[in-house]
Coordinates of C-alpha atoms in Angstrom, one line a residue:
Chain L
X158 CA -3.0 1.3 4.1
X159 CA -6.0 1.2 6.7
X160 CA -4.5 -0.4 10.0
X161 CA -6.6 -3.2 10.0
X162 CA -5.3 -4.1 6.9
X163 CA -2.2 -3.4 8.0
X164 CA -1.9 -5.4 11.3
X165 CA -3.9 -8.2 9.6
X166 CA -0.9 -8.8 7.3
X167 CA 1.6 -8.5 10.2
X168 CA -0.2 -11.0 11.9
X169 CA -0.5 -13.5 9.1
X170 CA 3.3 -13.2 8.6
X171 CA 4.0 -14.2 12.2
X172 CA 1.4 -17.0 11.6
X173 CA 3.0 -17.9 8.8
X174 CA 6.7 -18.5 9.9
X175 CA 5.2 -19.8 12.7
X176 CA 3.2 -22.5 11.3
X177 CA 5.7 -23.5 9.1
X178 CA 8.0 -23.7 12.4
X179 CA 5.6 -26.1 14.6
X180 CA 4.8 -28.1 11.6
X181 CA 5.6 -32.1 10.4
X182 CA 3.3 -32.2 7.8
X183 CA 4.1 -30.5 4.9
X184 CA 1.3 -29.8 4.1
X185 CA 0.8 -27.3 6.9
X186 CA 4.8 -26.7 6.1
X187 CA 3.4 -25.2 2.3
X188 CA 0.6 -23.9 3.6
X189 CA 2.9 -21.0 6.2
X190 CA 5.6 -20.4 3.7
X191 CA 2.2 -19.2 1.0
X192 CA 0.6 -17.6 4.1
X193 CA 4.5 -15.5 4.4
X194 CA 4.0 -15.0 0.0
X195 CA 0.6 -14.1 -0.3
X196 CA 0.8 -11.4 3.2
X197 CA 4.2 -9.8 2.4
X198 CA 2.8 -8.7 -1.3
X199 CA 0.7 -5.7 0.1
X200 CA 3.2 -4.4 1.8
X201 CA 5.8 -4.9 -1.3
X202 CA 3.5 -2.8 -3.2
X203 CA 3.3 -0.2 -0.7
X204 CA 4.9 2.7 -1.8
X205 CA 2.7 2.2 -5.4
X206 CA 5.1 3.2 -7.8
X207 CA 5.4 1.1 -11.1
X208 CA 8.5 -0.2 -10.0
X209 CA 7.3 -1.6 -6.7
X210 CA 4.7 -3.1 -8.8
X211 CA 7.1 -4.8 -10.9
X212 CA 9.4 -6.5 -8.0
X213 CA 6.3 -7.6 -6.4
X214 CA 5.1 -9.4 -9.5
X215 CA 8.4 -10.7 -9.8
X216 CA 8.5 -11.9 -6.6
X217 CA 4.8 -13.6 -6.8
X218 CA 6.4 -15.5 -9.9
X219 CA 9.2 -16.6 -8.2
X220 CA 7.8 -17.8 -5.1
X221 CA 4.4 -19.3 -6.8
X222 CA 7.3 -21.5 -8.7
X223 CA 9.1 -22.8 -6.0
X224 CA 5.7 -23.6 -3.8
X225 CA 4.3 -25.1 -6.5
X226 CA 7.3 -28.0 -6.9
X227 CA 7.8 -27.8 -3.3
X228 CA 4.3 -29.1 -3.4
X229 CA 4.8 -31.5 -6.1
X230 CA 8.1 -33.2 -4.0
X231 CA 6.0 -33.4 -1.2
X232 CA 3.6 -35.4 -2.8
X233 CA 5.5 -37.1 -4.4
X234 CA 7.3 -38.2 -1.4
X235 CA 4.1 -39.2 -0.2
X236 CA 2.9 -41.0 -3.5
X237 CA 6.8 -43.0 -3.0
X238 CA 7.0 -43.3 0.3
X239 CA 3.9 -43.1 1.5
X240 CA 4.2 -40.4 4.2
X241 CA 3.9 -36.7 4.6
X242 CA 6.4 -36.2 7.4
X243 CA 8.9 -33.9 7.1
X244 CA 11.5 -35.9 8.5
X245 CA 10.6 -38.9 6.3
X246 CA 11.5 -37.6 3.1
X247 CA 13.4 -40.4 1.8
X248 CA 12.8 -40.3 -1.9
X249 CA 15.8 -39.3 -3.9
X250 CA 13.7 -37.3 -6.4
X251 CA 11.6 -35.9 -3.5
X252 CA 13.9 -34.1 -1.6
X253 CA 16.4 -33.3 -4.6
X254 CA 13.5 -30.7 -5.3
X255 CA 12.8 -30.1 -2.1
X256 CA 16.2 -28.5 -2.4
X257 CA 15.9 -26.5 -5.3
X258 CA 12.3 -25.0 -4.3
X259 CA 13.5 -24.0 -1.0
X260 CA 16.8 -22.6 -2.9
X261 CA 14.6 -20.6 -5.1
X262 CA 12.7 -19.5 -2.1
X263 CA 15.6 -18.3 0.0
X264 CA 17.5 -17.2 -3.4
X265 CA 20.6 -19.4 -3.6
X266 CA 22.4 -19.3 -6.8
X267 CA 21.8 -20.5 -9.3
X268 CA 18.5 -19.5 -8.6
X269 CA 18.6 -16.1 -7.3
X270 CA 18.1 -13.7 -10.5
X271 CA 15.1 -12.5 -8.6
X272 CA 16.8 -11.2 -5.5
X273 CA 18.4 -8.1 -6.9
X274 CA 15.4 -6.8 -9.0
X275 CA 13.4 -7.4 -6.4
X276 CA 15.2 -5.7 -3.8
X277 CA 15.9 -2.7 -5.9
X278 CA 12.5 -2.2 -6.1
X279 CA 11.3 -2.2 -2.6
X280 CA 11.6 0.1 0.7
X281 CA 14.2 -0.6 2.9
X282 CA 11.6 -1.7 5.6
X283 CA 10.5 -4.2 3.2
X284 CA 13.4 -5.0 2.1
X285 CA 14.7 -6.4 5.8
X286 CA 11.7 -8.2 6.1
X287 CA 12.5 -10.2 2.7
X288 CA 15.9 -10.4 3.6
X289 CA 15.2 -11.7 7.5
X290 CA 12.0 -12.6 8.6
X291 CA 11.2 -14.4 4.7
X292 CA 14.2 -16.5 5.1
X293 CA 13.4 -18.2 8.4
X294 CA 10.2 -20.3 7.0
X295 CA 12.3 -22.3 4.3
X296 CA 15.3 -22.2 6.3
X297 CA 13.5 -24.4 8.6
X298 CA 12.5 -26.5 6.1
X299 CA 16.2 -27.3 4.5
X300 CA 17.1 -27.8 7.8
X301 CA 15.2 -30.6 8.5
X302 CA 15.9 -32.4 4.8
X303 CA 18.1 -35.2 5.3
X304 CA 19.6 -35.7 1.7
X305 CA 21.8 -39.1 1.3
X306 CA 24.9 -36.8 -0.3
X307 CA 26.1 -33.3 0.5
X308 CA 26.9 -32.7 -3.3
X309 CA 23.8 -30.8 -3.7
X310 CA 23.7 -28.3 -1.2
X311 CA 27.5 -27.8 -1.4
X312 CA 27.2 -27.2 -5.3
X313 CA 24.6 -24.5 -4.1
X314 CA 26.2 -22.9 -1.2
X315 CA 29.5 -22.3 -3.1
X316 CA 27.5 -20.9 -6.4
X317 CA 25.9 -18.7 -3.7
X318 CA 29.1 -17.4 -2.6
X319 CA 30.7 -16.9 -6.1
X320 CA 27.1 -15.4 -7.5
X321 CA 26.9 -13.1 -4.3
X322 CA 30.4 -11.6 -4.4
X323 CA 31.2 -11.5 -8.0
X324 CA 28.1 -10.4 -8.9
X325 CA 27.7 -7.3 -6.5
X326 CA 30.7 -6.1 -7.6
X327 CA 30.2 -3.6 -9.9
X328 CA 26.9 -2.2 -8.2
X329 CA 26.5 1.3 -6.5
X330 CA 22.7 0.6 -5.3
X331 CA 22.4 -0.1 -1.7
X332 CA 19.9 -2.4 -2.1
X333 CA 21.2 -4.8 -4.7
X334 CA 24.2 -4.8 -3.0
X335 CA 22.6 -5.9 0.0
X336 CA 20.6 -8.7 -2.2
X337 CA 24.2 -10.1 -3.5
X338 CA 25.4 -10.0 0.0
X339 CA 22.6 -11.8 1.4
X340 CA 23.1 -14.5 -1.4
X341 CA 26.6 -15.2 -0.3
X342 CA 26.1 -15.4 3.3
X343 CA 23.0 -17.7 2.5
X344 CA 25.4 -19.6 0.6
X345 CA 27.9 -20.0 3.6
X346 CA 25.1 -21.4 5.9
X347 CA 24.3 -24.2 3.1
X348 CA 27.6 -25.2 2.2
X349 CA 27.8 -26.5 5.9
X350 CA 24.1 -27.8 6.5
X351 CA 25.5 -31.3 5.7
X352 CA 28.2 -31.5 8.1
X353 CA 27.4 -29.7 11.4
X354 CA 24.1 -28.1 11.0
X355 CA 24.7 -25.9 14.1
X356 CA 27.0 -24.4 12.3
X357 CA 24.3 -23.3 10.1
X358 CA 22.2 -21.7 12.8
X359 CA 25.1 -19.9 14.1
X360 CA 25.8 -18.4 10.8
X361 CA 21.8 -17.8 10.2
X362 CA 21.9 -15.8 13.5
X363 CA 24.5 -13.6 12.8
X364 CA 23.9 -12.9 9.5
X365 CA 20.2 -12.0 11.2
X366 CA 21.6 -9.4 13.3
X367 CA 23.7 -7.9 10.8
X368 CA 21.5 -7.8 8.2
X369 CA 18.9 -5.9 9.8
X370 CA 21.8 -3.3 11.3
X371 CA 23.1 -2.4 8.4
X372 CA 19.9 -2.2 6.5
X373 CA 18.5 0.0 9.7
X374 CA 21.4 2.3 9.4
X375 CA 20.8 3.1 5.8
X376 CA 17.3 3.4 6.8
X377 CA 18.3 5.8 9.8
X378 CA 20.0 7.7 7.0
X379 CA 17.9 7.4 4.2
X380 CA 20.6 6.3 2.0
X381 CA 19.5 4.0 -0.9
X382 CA 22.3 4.6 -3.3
X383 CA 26.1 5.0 -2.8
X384 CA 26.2 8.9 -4.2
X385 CA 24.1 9.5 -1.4
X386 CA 25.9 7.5 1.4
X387 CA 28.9 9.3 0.5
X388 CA 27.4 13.0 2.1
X389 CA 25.4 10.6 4.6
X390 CA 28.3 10.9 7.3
X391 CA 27.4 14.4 8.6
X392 CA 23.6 13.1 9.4
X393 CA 24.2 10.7 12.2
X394 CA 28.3 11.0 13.2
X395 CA 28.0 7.6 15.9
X396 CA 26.2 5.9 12.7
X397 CA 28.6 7.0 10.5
X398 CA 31.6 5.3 13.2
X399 CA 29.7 2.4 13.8
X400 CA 28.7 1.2 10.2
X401 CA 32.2 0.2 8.9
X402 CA 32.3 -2.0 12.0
X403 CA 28.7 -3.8 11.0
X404 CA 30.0 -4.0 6.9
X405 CA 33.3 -5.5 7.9
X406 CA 31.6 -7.7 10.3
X407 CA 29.5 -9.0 7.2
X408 CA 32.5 -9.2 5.4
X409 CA 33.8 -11.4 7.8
X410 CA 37.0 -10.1 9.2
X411 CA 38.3 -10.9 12.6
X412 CA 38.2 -9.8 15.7
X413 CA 34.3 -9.1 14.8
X414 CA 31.3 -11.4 15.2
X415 CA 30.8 -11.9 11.4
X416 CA 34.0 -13.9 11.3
X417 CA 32.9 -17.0 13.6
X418 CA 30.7 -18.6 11.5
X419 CA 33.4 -18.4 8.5
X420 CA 36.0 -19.7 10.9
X421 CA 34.1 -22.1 12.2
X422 CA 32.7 -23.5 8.9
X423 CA 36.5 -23.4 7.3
X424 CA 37.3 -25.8 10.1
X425 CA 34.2 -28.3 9.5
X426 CA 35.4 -28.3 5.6
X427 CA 38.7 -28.8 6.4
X428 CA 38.0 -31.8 9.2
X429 CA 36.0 -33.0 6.3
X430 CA 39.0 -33.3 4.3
X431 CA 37.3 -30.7 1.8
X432 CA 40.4 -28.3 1.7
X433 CA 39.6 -27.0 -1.9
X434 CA 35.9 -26.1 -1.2
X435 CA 37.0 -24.3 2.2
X436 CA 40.2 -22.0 -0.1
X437 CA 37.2 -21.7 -3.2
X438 CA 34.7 -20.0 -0.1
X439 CA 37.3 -18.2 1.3
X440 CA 38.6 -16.9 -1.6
X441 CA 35.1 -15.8 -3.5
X442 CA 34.4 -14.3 -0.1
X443 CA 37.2 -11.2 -0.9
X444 CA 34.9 -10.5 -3.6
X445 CA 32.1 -9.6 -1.3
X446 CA 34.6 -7.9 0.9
X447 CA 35.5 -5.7 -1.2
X448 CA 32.3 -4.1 -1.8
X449 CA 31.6 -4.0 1.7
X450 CA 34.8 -2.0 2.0
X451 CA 33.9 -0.2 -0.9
X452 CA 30.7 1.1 0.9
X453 CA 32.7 2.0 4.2
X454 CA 35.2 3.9 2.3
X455 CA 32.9 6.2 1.1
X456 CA 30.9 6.3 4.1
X457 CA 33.4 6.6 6.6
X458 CA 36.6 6.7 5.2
X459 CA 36.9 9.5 2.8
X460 CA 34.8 12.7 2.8
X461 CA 33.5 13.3 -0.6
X462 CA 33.1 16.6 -2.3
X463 CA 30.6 18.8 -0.9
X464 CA 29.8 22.5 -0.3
X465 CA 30.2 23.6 3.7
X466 CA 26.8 23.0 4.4
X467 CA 27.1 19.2 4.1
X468 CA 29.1 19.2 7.1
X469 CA 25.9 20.2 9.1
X470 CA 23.0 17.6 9.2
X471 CA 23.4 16.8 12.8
X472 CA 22.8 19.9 13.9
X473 CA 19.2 20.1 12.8
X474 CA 16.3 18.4 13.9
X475 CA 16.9 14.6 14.9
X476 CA 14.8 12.5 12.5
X477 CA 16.5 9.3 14.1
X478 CA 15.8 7.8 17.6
X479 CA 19.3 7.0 18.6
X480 CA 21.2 8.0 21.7
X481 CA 23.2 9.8 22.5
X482 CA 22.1 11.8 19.4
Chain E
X178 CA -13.5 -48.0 -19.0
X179 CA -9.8 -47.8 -19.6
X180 CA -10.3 -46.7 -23.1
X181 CA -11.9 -43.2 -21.5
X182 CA -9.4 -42.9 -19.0
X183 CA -6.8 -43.1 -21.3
X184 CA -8.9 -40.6 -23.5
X185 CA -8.9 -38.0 -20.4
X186 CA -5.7 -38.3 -19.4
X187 CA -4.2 -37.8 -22.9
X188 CA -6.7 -34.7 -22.7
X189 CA -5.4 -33.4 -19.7
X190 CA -1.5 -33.4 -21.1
X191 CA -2.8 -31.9 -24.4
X192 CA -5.0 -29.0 -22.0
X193 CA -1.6 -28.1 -20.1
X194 CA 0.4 -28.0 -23.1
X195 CA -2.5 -25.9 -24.7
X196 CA -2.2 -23.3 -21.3
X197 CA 1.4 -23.7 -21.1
X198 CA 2.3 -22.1 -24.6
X199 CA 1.1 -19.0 -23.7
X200 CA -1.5 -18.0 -26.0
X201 CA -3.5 -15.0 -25.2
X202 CA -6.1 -15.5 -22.2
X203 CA -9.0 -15.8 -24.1
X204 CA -7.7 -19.2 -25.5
X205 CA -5.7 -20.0 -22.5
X206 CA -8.6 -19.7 -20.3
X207 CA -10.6 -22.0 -22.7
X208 CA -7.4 -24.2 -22.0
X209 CA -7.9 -24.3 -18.7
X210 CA -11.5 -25.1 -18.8
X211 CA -11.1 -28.3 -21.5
X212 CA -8.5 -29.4 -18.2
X213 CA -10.6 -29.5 -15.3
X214 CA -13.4 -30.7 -17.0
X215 CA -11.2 -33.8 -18.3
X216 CA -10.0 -33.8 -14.8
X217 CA -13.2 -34.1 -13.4
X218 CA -13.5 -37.3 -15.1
X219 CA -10.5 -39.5 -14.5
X220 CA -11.3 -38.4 -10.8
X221 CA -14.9 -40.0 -12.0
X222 CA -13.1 -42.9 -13.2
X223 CA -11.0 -43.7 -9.9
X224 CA -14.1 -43.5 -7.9
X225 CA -14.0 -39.9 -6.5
X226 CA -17.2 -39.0 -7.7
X227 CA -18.3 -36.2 -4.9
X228 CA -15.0 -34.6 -5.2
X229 CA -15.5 -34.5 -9.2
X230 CA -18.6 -32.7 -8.3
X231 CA -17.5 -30.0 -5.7
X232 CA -14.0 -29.3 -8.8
X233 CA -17.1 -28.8 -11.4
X234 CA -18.9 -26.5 -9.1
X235 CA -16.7 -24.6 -7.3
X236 CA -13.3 -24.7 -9.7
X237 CA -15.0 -24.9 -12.9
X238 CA -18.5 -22.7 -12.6
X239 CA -17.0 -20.4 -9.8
X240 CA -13.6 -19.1 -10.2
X241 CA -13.3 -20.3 -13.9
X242 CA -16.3 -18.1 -14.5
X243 CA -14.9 -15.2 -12.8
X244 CA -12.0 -15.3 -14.3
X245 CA -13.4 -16.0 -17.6
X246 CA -14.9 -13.2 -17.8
X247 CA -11.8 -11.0 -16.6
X248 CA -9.8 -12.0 -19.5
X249 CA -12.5 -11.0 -21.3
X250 CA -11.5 -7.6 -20.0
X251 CA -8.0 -7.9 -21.3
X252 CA -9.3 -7.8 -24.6
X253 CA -6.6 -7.8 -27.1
X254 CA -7.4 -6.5 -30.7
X255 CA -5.1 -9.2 -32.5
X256 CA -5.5 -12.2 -29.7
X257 CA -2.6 -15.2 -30.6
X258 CA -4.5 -18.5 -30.7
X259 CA -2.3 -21.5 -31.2
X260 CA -2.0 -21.2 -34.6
X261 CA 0.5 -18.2 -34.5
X262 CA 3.7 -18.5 -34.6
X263 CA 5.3 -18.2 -31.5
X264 CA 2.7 -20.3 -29.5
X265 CA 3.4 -22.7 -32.1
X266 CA 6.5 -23.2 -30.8
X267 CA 6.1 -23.5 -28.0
X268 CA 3.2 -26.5 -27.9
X269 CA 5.9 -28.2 -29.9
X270 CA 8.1 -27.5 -27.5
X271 CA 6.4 -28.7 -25.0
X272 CA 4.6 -32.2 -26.9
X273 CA 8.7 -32.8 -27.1
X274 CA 9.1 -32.4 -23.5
X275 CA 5.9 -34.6 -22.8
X276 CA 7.4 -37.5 -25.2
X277 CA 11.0 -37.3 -23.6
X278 CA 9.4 -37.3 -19.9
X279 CA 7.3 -40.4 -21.4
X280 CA 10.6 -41.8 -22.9
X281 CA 12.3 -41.3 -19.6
X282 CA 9.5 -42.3 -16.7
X283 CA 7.2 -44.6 -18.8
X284 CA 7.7 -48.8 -18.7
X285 CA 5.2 -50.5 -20.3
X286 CA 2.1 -49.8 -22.9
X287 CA -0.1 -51.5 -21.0
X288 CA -2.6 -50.0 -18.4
X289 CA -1.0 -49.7 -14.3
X290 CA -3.3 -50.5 -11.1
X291 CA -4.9 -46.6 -10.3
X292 CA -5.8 -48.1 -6.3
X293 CA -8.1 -45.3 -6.6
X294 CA -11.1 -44.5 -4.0
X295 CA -12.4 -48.0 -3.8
X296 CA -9.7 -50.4 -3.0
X297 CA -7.3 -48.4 -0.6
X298 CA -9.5 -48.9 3.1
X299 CA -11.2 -52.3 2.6
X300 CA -15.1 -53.0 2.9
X301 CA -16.7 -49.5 4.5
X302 CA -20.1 -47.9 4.2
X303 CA -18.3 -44.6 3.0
X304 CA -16.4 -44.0 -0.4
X305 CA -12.3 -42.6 0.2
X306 CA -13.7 -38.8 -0.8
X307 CA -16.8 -38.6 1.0
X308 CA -14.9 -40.0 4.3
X309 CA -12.2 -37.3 3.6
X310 CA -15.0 -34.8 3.5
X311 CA -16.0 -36.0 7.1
X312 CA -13.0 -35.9 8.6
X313 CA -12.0 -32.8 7.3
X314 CA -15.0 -31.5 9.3
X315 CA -13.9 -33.2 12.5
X316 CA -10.6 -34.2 13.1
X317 CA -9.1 -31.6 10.5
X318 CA -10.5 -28.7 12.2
X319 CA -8.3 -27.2 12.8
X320 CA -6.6 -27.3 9.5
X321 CA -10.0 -26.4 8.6
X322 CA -9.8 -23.2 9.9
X323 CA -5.9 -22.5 8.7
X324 CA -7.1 -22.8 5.1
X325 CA -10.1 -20.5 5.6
X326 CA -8.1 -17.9 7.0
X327 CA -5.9 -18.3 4.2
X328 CA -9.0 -18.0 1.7
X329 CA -9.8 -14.7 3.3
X330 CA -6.3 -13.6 3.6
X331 CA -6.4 -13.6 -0.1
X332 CA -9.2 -11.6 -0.3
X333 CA -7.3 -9.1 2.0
X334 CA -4.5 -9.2 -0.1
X335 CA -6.2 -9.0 -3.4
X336 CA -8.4 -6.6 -2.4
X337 CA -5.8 -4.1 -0.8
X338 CA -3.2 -4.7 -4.0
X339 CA -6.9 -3.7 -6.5
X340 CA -7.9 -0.6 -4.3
X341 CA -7.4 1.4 -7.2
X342 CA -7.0 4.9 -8.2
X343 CA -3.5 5.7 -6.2
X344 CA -3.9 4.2 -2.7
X345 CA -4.0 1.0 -4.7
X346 CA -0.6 -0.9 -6.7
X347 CA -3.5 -1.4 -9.8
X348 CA -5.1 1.0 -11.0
X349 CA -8.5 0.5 -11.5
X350 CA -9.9 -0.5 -14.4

């Protein structure tokens, strides 16, 4: 791709997010989130195999779907209620789909089919900025929908979490399993949106950070499946010691960062006498650490068979900018 | 007056059923024309008369066209009009759907108050759509602007993803 293509893109997704970020309208609101659809399908398509091809069509389906009834709430908020703010969405049936486009957009279960294929089909690059940078615009937007009950976005949040863990159980490609993993956390920071939406943020943010860690280290490694994370340890050694730390972080053990925004959110559901959702989260959250586990056994863990010249990697030629090498 | 409008609008729900059940795009793109062209009239019949213009112009003669004549390049040797089975289907699917949602949302038989273009603002020397053309100019500037660089953002995007011949995702046709 010509850099002027190139950085035109970048730009427009910055614009994009951004827009949607400084806006009350929603028109302007619709009109970043397609600027972040229509900019991001380029670069999906990037690496022009057939399969690329096939996520990013995917993808264009899925997010042409949710816009397009994320258009029709908003006006029909406005054809109710008679205005376009997006703090004045009163309307029952209004923001009800406001809720399930944005869900669709972000990938929450029971709309998230799309997340896996689509992940499996792209770069890891691209892949982080699907998983990160496409999640802010919308995020923004559920944020500042005021439903009357919290039944809807709980009803998602904990379908996110069961869909995320059980359904990257059984799956050896980095990528899905980074799709599912995304889908539960998502699913943690809307199960709380109702009661403390800080809490939501700080779950966002951490889930940010280490998102994009672990999807740089597989980068750094070039590791897209588990058979080849498994004779990935002898490439980068510090990577290799460090990663378990980011997986079990997204798994959400303690002492590390990943656990706060569990913790935290268990304590809002229980102060909300909601003791059964907080044990279902908890619960349907081994799921997803098992798989996390899964991937730092045979990445760090156990050494896998392989001849003497496996052991070797870091001896050659740094491909990787980190320090000390 | 009401009779036509009724006449459109039942023209319109018949149109998006006829797109909706996936026939091939010859037909569906014949679909889509029988809909803006009944939609250009019940925005006639509210009062939006300059708008109804511009949709036939630029909707209707401009990108229709164009992508008329790119299904036309999809040409398919047994094309499925709405006769065949499976659209079949689904167009009754659908004229189910249509009579359940009317079963559901609908109250009356009689004809509602459309405020259209006329009644909303009062007495002014310019129609709703023509003002909304003005302002669009001056105080919407700047959202003026947004959508253009959306328009040619598209093009970017459509015209990077159709490079063709292995730099592009399609290959050339």
């Amino acid at each position: 791709m010509t850099p002027l293509i190139y950085s035109t893109l970048i730009i427009s997704l910055g614009i994009g997010t951004t827009l949607t970020f400084a806006s009350t309208h929603w028109y302007l609101a619709w009109m970043g989130i397609e600027i972040n659809t229509l900019a991001i399908i380029p670069l999906m398509t990037q690496s022009h195999s057939p399969r690329a091809t096939e996520a990013t069509t995917k993808y264009f389906f899925a997010q042409a779907t949710a816009s397009a009834t994320l258009l029709f709430a908003a006006t029909s908020n406005a054809f109710f209620t008679g205005s376009w703010d997006i703090l004045q969405t009163n309307n029952p049936l209004s923001y009800t789909l406001m809720t399930l486009a944005l869900a669709m957009k972000i990938g929450l279960a029971p709309l998230h089919s799309w997340m896996p294929e689509v992940m499996q089909g792209l770069t890891l690059l691209t892949g982080l900025i699907l998983s990160t940078w496409q999640k802010l615009a919308p995020f923004c937007l559920i944020y500042q929908i005021q439903p009357h009950s919290p039944n809807l976005f709980m009803a998602l949040g904990l379908l996110s979490i069961v869909a995320g863990g059980w359904g990257g159980f059984n799956q050896v490609q980095l990528r899905k399993i980074l799709a599912y993993s995304s889908i539960a956390h998502l699913g943690w920071m809307v199960l709380i949106l109702s009661f403390s939406p800080p809490l939501t943020l700080v779950a966002f943010s951490t889930y940010l950070m280490m998102t994009f860690s672990l999807f740089y280290s597989f980068m750094m490694t070039k590791t897209t499946h588990i058979n080849s994370l498994s004779t990935s340890w002898a490439k980068i050694p510090t990577l290799t010691a460090l990663t378990p730390l980011i997986l079990l972080s997204l798994g959400g053990l303690p002492p590390l960062t990943g656990f706060l925004p569990k913790w935290m959110i268990l304590q809002e559901l229980t102060k909300q006498d909601l003791a059964l959702v907080a044990v279902l989260a908890a619960l349907f959250s081994l799921f997803s650490l098992y798989f996390y586990l899964r991937l730092s056994y045979t990445m760090t863990l156990t050494m896998p068979p392989n001849n003497p010249a496996g052991t070797l990697p870091w001896r050659l030629n740094p491909s990787h900018n980190t320090l000390p090498p | 007056m009401s009779y036509l409008m009724c006449v459109l609008l039942l023209g319109l729900v018949l149109g998006l059923v006829a797109v909706a059940s996936n026939p091939s795009p010859y037909f569906a793109a014949m679909g889509l024309v029988v809909v803006a062209g009944v939609g250009c009239g019940v925005l006639v019949g509210t009062g939006g008369c300059f708008l109804s213009l511009v949709l036939f112009l630029i909707y209707l003669g401009g990108m229709l066209v164009v992508f008329a004549y790119s299904a036309a390049m999809a040409a398919e040797p047994f094309p499925e009009g709405w006769g065949s089975w499976p659209t079949l289907r689904l167009v009754g699917g659908y004229l189910v759907g249509v009579a359940v949602a009317r079963g559901l949302l609908g109250k009356n038989w009689y004809e509602e108050d459309w405020s259209g273009f006329d009644s909303i603002l009062g007495l002014t020397v310019l129609r709703g759509d023509v003002g909304g053309v003005s302002l669009m100019y001056s105080s919407g500037g700047w959202l003026l602007m947004g959508g253009g660089w959306v328009l040619l953002l598209t093009l970017f995007v459509v015209l990077e993803l159709t490079r063709g011949l292995g730099r592009g995702a399609l290959r050339a046709v």
